[in-house]
Coordinates of C-alpha atoms in Angstrom, one line a residue:
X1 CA 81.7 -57.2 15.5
X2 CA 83.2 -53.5 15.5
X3 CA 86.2 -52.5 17.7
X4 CA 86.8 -48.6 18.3
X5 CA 90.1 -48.4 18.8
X6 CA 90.7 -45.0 20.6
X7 CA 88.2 -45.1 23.1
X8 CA 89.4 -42.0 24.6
X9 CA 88.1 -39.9 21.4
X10 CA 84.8 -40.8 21.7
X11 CA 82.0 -39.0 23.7
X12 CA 79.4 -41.0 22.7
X13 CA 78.2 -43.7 21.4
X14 CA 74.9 -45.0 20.0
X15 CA 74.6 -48.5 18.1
X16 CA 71.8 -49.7 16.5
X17 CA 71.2 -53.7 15.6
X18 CA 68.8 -56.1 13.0
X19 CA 69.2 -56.6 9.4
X20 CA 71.7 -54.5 7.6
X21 CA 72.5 -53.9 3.6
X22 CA 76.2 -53.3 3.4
X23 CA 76.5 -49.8 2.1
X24 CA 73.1 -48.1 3.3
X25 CA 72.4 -49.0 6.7
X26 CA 73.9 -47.2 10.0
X27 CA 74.8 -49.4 12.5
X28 CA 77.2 -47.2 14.9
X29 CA 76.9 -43.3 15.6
X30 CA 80.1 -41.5 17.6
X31 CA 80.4 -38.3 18.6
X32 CA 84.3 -37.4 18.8
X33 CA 85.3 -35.3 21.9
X34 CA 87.6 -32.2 21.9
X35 CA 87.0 -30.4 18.8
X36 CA 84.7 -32.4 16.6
X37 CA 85.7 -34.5 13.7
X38 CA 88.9 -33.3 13.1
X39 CA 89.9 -34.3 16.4
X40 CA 93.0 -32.3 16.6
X41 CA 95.0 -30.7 19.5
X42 CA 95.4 -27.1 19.2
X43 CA 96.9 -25.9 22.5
X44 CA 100.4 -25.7 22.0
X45 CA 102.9 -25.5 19.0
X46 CA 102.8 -27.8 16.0
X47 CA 106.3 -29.2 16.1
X48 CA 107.2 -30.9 13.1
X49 CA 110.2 -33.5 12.6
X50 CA 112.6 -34.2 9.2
X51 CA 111.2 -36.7 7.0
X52 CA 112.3 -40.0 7.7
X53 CA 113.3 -42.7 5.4
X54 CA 111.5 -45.8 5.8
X55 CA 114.3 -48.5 5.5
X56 CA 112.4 -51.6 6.5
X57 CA 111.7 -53.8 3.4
X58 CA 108.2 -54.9 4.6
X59 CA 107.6 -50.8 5.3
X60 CA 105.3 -50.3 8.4
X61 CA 103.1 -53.5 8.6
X62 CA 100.9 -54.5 11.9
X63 CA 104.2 -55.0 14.2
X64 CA 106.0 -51.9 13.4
X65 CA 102.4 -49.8 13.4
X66 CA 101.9 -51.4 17.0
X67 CA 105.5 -50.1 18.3
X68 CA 104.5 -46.8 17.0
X69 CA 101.2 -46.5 18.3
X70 CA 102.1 -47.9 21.7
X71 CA 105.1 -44.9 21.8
X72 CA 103.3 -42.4 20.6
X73 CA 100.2 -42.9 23.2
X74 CA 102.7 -42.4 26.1
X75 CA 102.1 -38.4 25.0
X76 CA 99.5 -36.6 26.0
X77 CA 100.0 -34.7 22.2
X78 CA 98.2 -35.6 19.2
X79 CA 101.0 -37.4 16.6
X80 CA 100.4 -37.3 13.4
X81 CA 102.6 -39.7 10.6
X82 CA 102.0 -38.3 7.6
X83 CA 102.8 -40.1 4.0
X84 CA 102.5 -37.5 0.7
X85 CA 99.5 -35.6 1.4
X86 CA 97.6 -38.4 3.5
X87 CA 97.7 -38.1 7.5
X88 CA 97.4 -40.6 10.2
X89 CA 96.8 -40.6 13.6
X90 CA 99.8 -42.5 15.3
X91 CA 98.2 -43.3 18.1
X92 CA 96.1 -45.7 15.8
X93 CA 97.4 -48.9 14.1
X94 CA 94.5 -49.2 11.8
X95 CA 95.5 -45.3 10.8
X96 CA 99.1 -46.4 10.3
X97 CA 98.4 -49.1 8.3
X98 CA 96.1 -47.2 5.7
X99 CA 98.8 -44.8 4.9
X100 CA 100.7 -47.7 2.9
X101 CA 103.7 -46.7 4.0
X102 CA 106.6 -48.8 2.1
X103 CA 110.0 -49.4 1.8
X104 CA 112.1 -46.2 1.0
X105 CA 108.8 -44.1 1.9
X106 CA 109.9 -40.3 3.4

């Protein structure tokens, strides 16, 4: 089972099915909308806030990625959380969670 998570991004889909090898076989093509992989908004101003110090001791885990995914996809502006030089895509949980953010992160 596979679960696209932002829906919205996608223009296209195709899937393919049978017997896969982990590692070599395609099983789902997406074409992004907008502006092609990179996906990002460039109509206005980037706007970027202070660094902020992470000062839960379980860092951003699945709840606290869900509160800031379900906040940031009330706007209709592409939010980006960024953690050293890595990026995610606030509007995505799963992109939240990869970053690794910790306890005492900026």
């Amino acid at each position: 089972m596979m679960v696209v998570t932002n829906p919205e991004r996608v223009a296209s889909f195709k899937s393919f099915s049978g017997v896969v090898t982990a590692g070599q076989d395609t099983l789902l093509e997406l074409e992004l909308a907008g502006e092609g992989a990179a996906g990002r908004c460039r109509r206005g101003p980037e706007v970027t806030s202070e660094a902020l110090l992470i000062s839960n001791t379980a860092g951003l885990h699945a709840r606290p990625a869900a509160v800031l995914a379900n906040v940031a996809k009330k706007y209709a502006a592409d939010i980006w959380v960024q953690r050293g030089d890595a990026q995610a895509n606030a509007k995505s949980v799963t992109s939240i969670m990869n970053l690794d953010v910790r306890y005492n992160d900026r």
